[in-house]
XYZ file of C-alpha atoms in Angstrom:
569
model
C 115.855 47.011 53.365
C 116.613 49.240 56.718
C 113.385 50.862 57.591
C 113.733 54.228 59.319
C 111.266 56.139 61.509
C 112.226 60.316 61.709
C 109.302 62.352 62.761
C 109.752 66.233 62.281
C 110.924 67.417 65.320
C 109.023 70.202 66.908
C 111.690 70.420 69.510
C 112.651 73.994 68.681
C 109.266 75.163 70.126
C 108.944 73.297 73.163
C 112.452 73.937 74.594
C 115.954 75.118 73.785
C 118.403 71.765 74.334
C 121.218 73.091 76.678
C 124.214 70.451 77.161
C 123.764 68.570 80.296
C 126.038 69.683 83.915
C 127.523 66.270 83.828
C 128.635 63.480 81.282
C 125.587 60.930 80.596
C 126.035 57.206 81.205
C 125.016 54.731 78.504
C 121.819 52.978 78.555
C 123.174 49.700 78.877
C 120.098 46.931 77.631
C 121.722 44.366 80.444
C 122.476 45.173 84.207
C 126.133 43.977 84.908
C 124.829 40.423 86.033
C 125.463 39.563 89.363
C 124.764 35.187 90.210
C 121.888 36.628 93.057
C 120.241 39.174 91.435
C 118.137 36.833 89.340
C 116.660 33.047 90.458
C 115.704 30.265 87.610
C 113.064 28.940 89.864
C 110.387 30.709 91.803
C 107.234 31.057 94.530
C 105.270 32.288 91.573
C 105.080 28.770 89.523
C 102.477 27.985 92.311
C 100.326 31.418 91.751
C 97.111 30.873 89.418
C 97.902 31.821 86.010
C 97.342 30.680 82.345
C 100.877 30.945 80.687
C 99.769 28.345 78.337
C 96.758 29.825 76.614
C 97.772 31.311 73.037
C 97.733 34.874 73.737
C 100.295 34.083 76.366
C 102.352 31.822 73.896
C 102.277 34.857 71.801
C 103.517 37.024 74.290
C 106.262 35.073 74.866
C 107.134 34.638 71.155
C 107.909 38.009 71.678
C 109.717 37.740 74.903
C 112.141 34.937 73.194
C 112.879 36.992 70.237
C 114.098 39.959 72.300
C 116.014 37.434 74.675
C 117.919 36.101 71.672
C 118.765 39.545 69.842
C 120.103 40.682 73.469
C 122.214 37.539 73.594
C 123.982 37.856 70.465
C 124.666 41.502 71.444
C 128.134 41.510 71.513
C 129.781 41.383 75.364
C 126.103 40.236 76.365
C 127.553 35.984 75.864
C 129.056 36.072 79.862
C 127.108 39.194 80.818
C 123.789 37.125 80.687
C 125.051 33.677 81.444
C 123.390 34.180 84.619
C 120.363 35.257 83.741
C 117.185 33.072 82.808
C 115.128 33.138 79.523
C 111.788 34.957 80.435
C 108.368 33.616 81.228
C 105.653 35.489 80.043
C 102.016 34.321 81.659
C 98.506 35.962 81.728
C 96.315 36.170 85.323
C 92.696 36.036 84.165
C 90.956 39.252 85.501
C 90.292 42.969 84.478
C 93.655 44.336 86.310
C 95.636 46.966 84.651
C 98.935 45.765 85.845
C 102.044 44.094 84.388
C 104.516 43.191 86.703
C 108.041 41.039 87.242
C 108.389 39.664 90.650
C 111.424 39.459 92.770
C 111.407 36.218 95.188
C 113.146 35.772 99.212
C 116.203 33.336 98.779
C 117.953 31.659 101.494
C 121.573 30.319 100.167
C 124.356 29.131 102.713
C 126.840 31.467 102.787
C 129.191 31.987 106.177
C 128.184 35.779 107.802
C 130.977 36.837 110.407
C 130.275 40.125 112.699
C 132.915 40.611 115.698
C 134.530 37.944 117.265
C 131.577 35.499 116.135
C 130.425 34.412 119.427
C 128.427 31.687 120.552
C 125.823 30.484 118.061
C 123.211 27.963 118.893
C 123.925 24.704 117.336
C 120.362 23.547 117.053
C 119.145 26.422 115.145
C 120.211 27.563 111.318
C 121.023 31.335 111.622
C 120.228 33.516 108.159
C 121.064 36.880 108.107
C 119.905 39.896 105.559
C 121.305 43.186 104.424
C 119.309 46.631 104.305
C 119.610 49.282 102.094
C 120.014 51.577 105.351
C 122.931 49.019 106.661
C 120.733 47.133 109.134
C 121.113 43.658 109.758
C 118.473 41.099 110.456
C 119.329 38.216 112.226
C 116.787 35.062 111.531
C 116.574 31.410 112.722
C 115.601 29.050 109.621
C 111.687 29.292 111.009
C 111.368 32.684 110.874
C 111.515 33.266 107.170
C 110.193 31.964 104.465
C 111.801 31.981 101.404
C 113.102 29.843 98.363
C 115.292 27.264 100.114
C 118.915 27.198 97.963
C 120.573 26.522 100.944
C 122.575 23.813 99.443
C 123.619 25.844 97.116
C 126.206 27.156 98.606
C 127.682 31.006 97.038
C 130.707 32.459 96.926
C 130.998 34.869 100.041
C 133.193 37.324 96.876
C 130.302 37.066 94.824
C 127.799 38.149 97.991
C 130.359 41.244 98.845
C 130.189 42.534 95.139
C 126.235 42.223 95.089
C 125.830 44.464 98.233
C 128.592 46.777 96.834
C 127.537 47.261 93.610
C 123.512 46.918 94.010
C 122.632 47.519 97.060
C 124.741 50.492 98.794
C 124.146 49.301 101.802
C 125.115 52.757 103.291
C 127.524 52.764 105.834
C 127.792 48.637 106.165
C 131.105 48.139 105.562
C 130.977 44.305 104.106
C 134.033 42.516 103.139
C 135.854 38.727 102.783
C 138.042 36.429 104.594
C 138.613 32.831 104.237
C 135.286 32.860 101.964
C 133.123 34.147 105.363
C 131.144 37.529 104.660
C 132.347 40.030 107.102
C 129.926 42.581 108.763
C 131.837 45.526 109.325
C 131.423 48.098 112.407
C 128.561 50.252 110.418
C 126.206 47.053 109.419
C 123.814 47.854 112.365
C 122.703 44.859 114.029
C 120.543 43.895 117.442
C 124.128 41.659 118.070
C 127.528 43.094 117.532
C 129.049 39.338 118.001
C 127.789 36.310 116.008
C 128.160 34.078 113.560
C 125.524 32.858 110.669
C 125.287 30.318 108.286
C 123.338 31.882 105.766
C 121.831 35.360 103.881
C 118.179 36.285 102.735
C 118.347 38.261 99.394
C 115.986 39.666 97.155
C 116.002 37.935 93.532
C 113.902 38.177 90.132
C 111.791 35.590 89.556
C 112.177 34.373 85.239
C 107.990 35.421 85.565
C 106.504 38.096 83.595
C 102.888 38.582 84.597
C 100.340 40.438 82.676
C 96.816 40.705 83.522
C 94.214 40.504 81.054
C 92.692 43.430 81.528
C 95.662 45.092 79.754
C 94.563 42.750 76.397
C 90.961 44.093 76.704
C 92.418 48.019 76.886
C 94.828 47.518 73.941
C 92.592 46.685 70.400
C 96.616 46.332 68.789
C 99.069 43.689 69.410
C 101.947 46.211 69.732
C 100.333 48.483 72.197
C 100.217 45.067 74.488
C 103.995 43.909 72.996
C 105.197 47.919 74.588
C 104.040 46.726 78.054
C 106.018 43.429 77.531
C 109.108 44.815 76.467
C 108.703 47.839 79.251
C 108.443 44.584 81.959
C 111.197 43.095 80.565
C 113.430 45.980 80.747
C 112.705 45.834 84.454
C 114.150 42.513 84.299
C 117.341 42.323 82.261
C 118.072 45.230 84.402
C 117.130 43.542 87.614
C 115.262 46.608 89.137
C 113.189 44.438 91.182
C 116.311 43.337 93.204
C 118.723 46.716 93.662
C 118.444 49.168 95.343
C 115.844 51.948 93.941
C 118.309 54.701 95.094
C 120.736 53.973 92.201
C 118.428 55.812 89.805
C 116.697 58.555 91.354
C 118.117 61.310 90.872
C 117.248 64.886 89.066
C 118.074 66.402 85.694
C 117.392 69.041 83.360
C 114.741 68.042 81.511
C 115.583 71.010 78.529
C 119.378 69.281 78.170
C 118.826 66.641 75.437
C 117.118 63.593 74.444
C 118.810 60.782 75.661
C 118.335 57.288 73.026
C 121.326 55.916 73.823
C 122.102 57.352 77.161
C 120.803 58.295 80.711
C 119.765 61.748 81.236
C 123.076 63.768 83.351
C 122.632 64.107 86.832
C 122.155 68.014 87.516
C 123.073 69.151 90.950
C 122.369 72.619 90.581
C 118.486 70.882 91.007
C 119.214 68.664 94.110
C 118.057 71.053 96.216
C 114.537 71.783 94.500
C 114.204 68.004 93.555
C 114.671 66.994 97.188
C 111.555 69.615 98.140
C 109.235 68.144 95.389
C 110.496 64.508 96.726
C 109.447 65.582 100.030
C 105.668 66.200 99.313
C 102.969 63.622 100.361
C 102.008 61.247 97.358
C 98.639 61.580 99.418
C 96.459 64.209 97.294
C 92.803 65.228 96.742
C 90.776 66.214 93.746
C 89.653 69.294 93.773
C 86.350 70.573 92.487
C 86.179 74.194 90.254
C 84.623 76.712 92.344
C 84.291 75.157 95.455
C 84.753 76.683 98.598
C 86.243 74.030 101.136
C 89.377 72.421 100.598
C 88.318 68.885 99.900
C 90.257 67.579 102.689
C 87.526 68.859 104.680
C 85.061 66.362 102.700
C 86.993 63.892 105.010
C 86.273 65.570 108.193
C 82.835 66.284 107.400
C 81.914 62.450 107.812
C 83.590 62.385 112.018
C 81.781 65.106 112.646
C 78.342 64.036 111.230
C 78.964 60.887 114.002
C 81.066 62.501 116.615
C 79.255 66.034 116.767
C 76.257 66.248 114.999
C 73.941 63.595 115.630
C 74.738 63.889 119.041
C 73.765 67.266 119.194
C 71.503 67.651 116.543
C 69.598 64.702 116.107
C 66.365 65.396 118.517
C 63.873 67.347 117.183
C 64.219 69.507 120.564
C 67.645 70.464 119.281
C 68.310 73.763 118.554
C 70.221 72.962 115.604
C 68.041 69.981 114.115
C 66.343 72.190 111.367
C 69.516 73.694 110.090
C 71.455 70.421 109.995
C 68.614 68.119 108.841
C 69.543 68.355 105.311
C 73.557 67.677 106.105
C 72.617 64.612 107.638
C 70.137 63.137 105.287
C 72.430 63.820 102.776
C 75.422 62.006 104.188
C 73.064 59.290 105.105
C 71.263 58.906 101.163
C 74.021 60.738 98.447
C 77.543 59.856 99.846
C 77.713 56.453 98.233
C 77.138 58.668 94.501
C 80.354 60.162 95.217
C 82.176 56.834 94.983
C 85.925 57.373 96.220
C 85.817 61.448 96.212
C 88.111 63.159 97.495
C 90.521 60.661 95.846
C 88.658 60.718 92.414
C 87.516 62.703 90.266
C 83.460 64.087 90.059
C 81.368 63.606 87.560
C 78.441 66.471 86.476
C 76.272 64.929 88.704
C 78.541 64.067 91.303
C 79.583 67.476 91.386
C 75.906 68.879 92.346
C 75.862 66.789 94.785
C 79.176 67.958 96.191
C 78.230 71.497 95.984
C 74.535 70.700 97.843
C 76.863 69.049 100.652
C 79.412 72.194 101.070
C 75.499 74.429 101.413
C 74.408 71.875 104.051
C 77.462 71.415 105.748
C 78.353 74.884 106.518
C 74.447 76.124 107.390
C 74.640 73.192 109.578
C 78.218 74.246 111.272
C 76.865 77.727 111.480
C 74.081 76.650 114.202
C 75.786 75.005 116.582
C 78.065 76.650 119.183
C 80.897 76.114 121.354
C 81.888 75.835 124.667
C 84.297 74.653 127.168
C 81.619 72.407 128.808
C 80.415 69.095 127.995
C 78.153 69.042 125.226
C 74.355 68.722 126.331
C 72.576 66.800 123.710
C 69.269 68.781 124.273
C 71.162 72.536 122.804
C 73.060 73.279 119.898
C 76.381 73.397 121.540
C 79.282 71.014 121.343
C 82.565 71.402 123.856
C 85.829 72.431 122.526
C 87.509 69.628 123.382
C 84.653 66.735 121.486
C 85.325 69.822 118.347
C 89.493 69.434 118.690
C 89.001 65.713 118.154
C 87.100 66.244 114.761
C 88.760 69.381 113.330
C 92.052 68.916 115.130
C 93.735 71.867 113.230
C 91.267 74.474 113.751
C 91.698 77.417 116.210
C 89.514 77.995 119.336
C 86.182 79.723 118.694
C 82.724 80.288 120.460
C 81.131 79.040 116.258
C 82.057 75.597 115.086
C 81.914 76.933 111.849
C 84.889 79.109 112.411
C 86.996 76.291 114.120
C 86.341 74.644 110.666
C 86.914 77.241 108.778
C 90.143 78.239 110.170
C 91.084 74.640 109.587
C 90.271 74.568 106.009
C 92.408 78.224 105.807
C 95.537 75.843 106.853
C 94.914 73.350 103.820
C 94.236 76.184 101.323
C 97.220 77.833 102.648
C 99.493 74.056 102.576
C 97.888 73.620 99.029
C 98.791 76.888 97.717
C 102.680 76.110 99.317
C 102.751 72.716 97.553
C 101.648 73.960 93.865
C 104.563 76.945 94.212
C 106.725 74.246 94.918
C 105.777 72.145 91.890
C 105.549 75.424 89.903
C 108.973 75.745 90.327
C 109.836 72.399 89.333
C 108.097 72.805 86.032
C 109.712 76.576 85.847
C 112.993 74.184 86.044
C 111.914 71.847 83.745
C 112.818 69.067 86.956
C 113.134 65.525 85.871
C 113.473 63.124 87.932
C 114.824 58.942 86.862
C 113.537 56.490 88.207
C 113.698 52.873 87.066
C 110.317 53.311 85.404
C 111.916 55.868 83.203
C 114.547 53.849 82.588
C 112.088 50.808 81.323
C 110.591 53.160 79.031
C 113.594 54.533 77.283
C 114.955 50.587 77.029
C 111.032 49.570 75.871
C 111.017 52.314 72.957
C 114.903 51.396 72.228
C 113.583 47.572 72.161
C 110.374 48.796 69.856
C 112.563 48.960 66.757
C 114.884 46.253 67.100
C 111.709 43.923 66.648
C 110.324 46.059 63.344
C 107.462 47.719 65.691
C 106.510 51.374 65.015
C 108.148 53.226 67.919
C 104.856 55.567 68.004
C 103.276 52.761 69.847
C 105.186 54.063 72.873
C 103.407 57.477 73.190
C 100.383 55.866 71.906
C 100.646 52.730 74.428
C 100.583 55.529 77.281
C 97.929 57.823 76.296
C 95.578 54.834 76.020
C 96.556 53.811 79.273
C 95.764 57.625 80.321
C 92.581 57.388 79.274
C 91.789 54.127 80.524
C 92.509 55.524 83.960
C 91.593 58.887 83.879
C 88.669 58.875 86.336
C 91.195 57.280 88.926
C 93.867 59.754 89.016
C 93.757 63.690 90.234
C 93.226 66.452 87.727
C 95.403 69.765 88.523
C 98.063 71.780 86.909
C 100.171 69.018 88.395
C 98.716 66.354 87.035
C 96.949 66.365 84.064
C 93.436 64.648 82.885
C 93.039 62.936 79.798
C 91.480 65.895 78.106
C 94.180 67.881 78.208
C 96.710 65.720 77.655
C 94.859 64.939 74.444
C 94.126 68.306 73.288
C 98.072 69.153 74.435
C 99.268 66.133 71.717
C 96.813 66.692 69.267
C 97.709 70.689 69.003
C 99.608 72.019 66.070
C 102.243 72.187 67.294
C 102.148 69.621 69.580
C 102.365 70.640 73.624
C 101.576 73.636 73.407
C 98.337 76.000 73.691
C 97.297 79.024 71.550
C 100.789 78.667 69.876
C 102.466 78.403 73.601
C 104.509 75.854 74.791
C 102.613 73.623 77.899
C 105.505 72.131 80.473
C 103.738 68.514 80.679
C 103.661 68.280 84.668
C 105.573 65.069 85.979
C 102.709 64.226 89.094
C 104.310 62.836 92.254
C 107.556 62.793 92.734
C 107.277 60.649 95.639
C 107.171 57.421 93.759
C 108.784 55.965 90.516
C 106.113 56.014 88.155
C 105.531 59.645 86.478
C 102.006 60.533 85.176
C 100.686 58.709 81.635
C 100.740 62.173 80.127
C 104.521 62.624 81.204
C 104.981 59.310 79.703
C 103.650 60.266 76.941
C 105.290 63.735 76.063
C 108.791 61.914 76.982
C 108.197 59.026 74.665
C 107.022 61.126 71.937
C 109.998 64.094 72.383
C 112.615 60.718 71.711
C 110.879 59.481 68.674
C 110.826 62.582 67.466
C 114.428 64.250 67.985
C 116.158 60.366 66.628
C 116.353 58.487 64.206
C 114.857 54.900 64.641
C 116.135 51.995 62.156
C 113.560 49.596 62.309
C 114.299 45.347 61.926
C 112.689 43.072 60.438
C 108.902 42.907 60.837
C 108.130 39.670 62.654
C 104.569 40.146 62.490
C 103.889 37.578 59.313
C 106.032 34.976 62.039
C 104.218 35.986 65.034
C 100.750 34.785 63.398
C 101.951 31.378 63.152
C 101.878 31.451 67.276
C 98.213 31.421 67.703
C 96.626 33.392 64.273
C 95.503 36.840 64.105
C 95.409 38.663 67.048
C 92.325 39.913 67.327
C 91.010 36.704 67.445
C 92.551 35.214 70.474
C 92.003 38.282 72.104
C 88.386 37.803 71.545
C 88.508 34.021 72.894
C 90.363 35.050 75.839
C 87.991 37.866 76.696
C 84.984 35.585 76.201
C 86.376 32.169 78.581
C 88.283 33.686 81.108
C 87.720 31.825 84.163
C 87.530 34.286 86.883
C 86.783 37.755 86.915
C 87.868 40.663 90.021
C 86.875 44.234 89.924
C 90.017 45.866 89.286
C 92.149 47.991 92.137
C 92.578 51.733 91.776
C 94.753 51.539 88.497
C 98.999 52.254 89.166
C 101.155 52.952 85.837
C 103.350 49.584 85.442
C-alpha cells in the first residue's frame, strides 16, 4: 500500500511562487563518479571510534539500505561502480557534529609543465592542483598522504576530475602520451619541470557521528535525518570538489524545488555578492544597551594597557571613579562566559549593564594628552589611547576617543543590517552544498518509509540545542522565535503577517537551524511525498528498541570532552 504524506500548504500566505530566471537542474542522488573523488581505504580507520557498538550497527543498517535502493536506481549500476559502500561509526563524546571526511592521496601519475626540465633523480616529485590554478610542487617527504602510488591513474581520468570538479580557474590542464599537461595559466613557483605524481583530495567510505547527537535526539529518525544528510555529502562527493560549483543565489519566492535545484538568478548576483562579502565574525547584542558590544572587547586592553597604569594608586586622580570598573573586570567577567560571542542570560545581562555604568564613569575621569602618561594623574597620552581604541578620533577625554569609536561600529552595524534587509526584501537564497544535503536527506526520508516531518523537526531540535551558542538578531533568529514563528497559525508569520525567516551568514555554507527549518518544512508541504516501506519492524532486529541502546551507550561511553561551540553539520 503506497503511503503518501501532503500537508496543507500554507504557501499562498507566505509568498507568491514566481517561475524561476533560468531552467533548474535536477537533483541528481549520485555525483557523476569520477575514480579520485572517492578512496576505499582511509587515515580515519586509525582515529578512535566505536563503529562496532549496536547503535552504530544500527546506523549503518540504515546506511546499507539507502546504498542498495541508490544502486538499483536505474543508470546508478556504472555511475557508482566507483564508489564504496558507507561506514557509519560513533566517536564517544558530547559533540554535536556529524561529519564525512575527505583524505590526501598520492597516486603516480606523469605531470608535464614546459619543456620538463631537469628533475632530480633521487627525489619523487608530487604535484597538486588549486582551485585558484596554483600549483604545488612537493618532494615525497613533504606530504603526507595515503600512499597509492602504485596505483598508477589514467592521466584522462586526472584531466576530467580537474575539469569537471575542480575549475581550476584559468589552469589550462590537458593530455599527451598519458602525461598531465600544465598549461600556461596553472601558476607554479617553476614554469619547467617534470613530476611523477599528484596530491588530490578524496572521500574517505567513513561516516562519523558523535554521540552527543544520540543524547539530543529521544527518536531514531531524528538521528537517521543526520545520517542520510551526511551521506548526501558523500554520494555527492562535496568533500572533494570544489565548493564554488554550488554557491550561487536564487529567488527564494520562485518554487519549491523536490526534484530539482533552485535556478540561478542573476538579477541577485550583485546583492548576493554584498551579503557574501560581510564578516561571518558577529556579536550579540544586548536590548537597550548603549555601547556597541564590540567595545566589550576593547574594554579588557584598556583595563591593562590604560587603566591600571593610571589608575591603580590610590594617589590617582582617577582611582575612585574607576575602582568599580576594575574590580569588576577582575571578579564578574568570568559570569559572562564567551559574551560578546554568546548570548546573556538575566543575570548576565545585569552584570553587563553594571560594566557599561563603570566603564564609561571610569573613561570619563581620565584625560588626554600628547605626553607620556604619568602614572601619578589621571591622564593617559594619545598615542598609549590609539593603541587601545585604534578607531577613535583625537580628543583631550578618553571617553570621547571611545565614544567616537563605538559611533563607527553603530554606524558599520546599522550598514550591515540594511544590507541583509535587503536580502530578505529579495527573498536572497543562497546554495550551498549544505542545502543541497538537505533537499537529498528529506528526498531520501521517504524512500526508507520515514515521516519527512522529521526534517523540520530534526532542525528545530538542533536549534534549540544550540541556541545559547549562536547570535540573536533580525538576522539570525533565537529559538524562541523560531518556535513561536512555526507554531503560529498560520505558520511564519506574526499577527496574521508573513515573517521572511532570515538565512544568518552568508559567508559560509551552513544557513541558520531556523532557515533549515522553514525550507524543510515549505518542501514537505508544497509536494507530495510517497512513502516506502517502513523498515522499522527490520531495523529492531539490529540491536532492539532504540531507546534502549541509546540508554547503554549514554551510560558506558568511555570518554567524555566538553563539546566545541556547536556548527550546523
Amino acid at each position: 500500500m503506497k503511503r503518501t504524506c501532503r500537508c496543507v500548504a500554507r504557501l499562498s500566505l507566505s509568498f507568491n511562487f514566481l517561475l524561476g530566471t533560468a531552467q533548474a537542474e535536477s537533483l541528481s542522488d549520485v555525483r557523476s563518479a569520477s575514480p579520485l573523488a572517492w578512496i576505499k581505504q582511509s587515515f580515519s580507520d586509525l582515529q578512535p571510534a566505536d563503529p562496532s557498538s549496536p547503535l552504530a550497527e544500527r546506523l549503518q543498517f540504515w546506511a546499507d539500505h539507502l546504498d542498495q535502493m541508490l544502486r538499483k536506481q536505474p543508470g546508478n549500476s556504472e555511475l557508482m561502480r566507483e564508489i564504496p559502500r558507507p561506514r557509519v561509526r560513533l566517536i564517544l563524546n558530547d559533540g554535536l557534529n556529524a561529519f564525512t571526511s575527505s583524505e590526501t592521496v598520492c597516486y603516480r601519475i606523469p605531470v608535464l609543465k614546459g619543456q620538463g626540465g631537469e628533475a632530480d633523480p633521487k627525489t619523487l616529485r608530487l604535484v597538486s592542483v588549486s582551485n585558484q590554478g596554483k600549483v604545488g610542487i612537493y618532494s615525497r617527504e613533504e606530504v603526507a598522504c595515503l600512499d597509492l602510488m602504485q596505483a598508477q591513474r589514467s592521466a584522462q581520468e586526472t584531466a576530467d576530475f580537474y575539469e569537471k570538479n575542480l575549475a581550476a580557474g584559468s589552469c589550462n590542464i590537458s593530455v599527451a602520451s598519458d602525461t598531465l599537461i600544465l598549461g600556461e595559466g596553472c601558476k607554479a613557483a617553476m614554469d619547467d619541470f617534470r613530476a611523477d605524481g599528484i596530491v588530490v583530495n578524496a572521500l574517505s567510505p567513513w561516516i562519523t557521528i558523535e554521540t552527543g547527537l544520540v543524547r539530543l535526539f529521544e527518536r531514531e529518525s531524528l538521528l537517521v535525518y543526520t545520517l542520510l544528510h551526511e551521506l548526501a555529502h558523500f554520494y555527492r562527493a562535496h568533500g572533494s570538489l570544489n565548493k564554488k560549483a554550488y554557491e550561487y543565489f536564487y529567488r527564494l519566492n520562485a518554487s519549491t524545488h523536490r526534484d530539482h535545484k533552485p535556478a540561478v538568478d542573476a538579477q541577485l548576483e550583485s546583492l548576493g555578492a554584498k551579503v557574501q562579502a560581510l564578516p561571518a565574525y558577529s556579536v550579540q547584542a544586548v536590548e537597550g544597551q548603549r555601547w556597541h558590544s564590540e567595545m566589550f572587547s576593547y574594554s579588557r586592553y584598556a583595563l591593562n594597557l590604560l587603566i591600571k597604569p593610571t589608575c591603580s594608586a590610590e594617589t590617582s586622580l582617577c582611582f575612585v571613579a574607576c575602582r568599580p570598573f576594575q574590580l569588576l573586570m577582575d571578579t564578574q567577567m568570568a559570569s559572562l562566559g564567551r559574551f560578546p560571542q554568546t548570548v546573556l542570560d538575566n543575570a548576565g545581562e545585569q552584570i553587563y549593564f553594571e560594566w557599561e555604568n563603570n566603564f564609561s564613569q571610569c573613561l570619563a575621569a581620565i584625560d588626554v594628552d600628547g605626553n607620556e602618561a604619568k602614572p601619578s594623574t589621571a591622564v593617559v597620552s594619545w598615542e598609549a589611547a590609539q593603541k587601545v581604541f585604534w578607531w577613535g578620533e583625537r580628543s583631550s577625554k578618553l571617553i570621547d576617543i571611545a565614544q567616537s569609536m563605538n559611533q563607527k561600529y553603530l554606524e558599520k552595524e546599522a550598514a550591515k543590517n540594511q544590507l541583509l534587509q535587503a536580502a530578505l526584501d529579495a527573498n536572497l537564497g543562497y546554495y550551498t552544498s549544505e542545502e543541497e544535503a538537505d533537499r537529498l536527506a528529506l528526498r531520501w526520508l521517504a524512500w526508507l518509509g520515514i515521516s519527512v516531518e522529521t526534517s523540520y523537526e530534526h532542525w528545530l531540535t538542533y536549534a534549540k540545542a544550540v541556541d545559547a551558542f549562536r547570535q540573536h538578531s533580525d538576522f539570525d533568529f533565537s529559538f524562541k522565535k523560531c518556535i513561536g514563528l512555526f507554531e503560529a497559525d498560520p505558520r511564519w508569520t506574526d499577527a496574521g503577517q508573513v515573517v521572511p525567516i532570515p538565512i544568518g551568514t552568508f559567508a559560509e555554507p551552513h544557513h541558520s537551524s531556523c532557515f533549515r527549518a522553514w525550507l524543510m518544512e515549505r518542501e514537505v508541504s508544497a509536494n507530495e511525498w510517497p512513502l516506502g516501506p517502513s523498515l522499522w519492524a527490520e531495523a529492531e532486529k539490529v540491536g532492539g528498541p532504540y531507546l534502549e541502546m541509546r540508554q547503554n551507550l549514554l551510560s558506558t561511553r568511555l570518554r567524555i570532552r566538553m563539546p566545541p561551540r556547536p556548527r550546523p553539520f
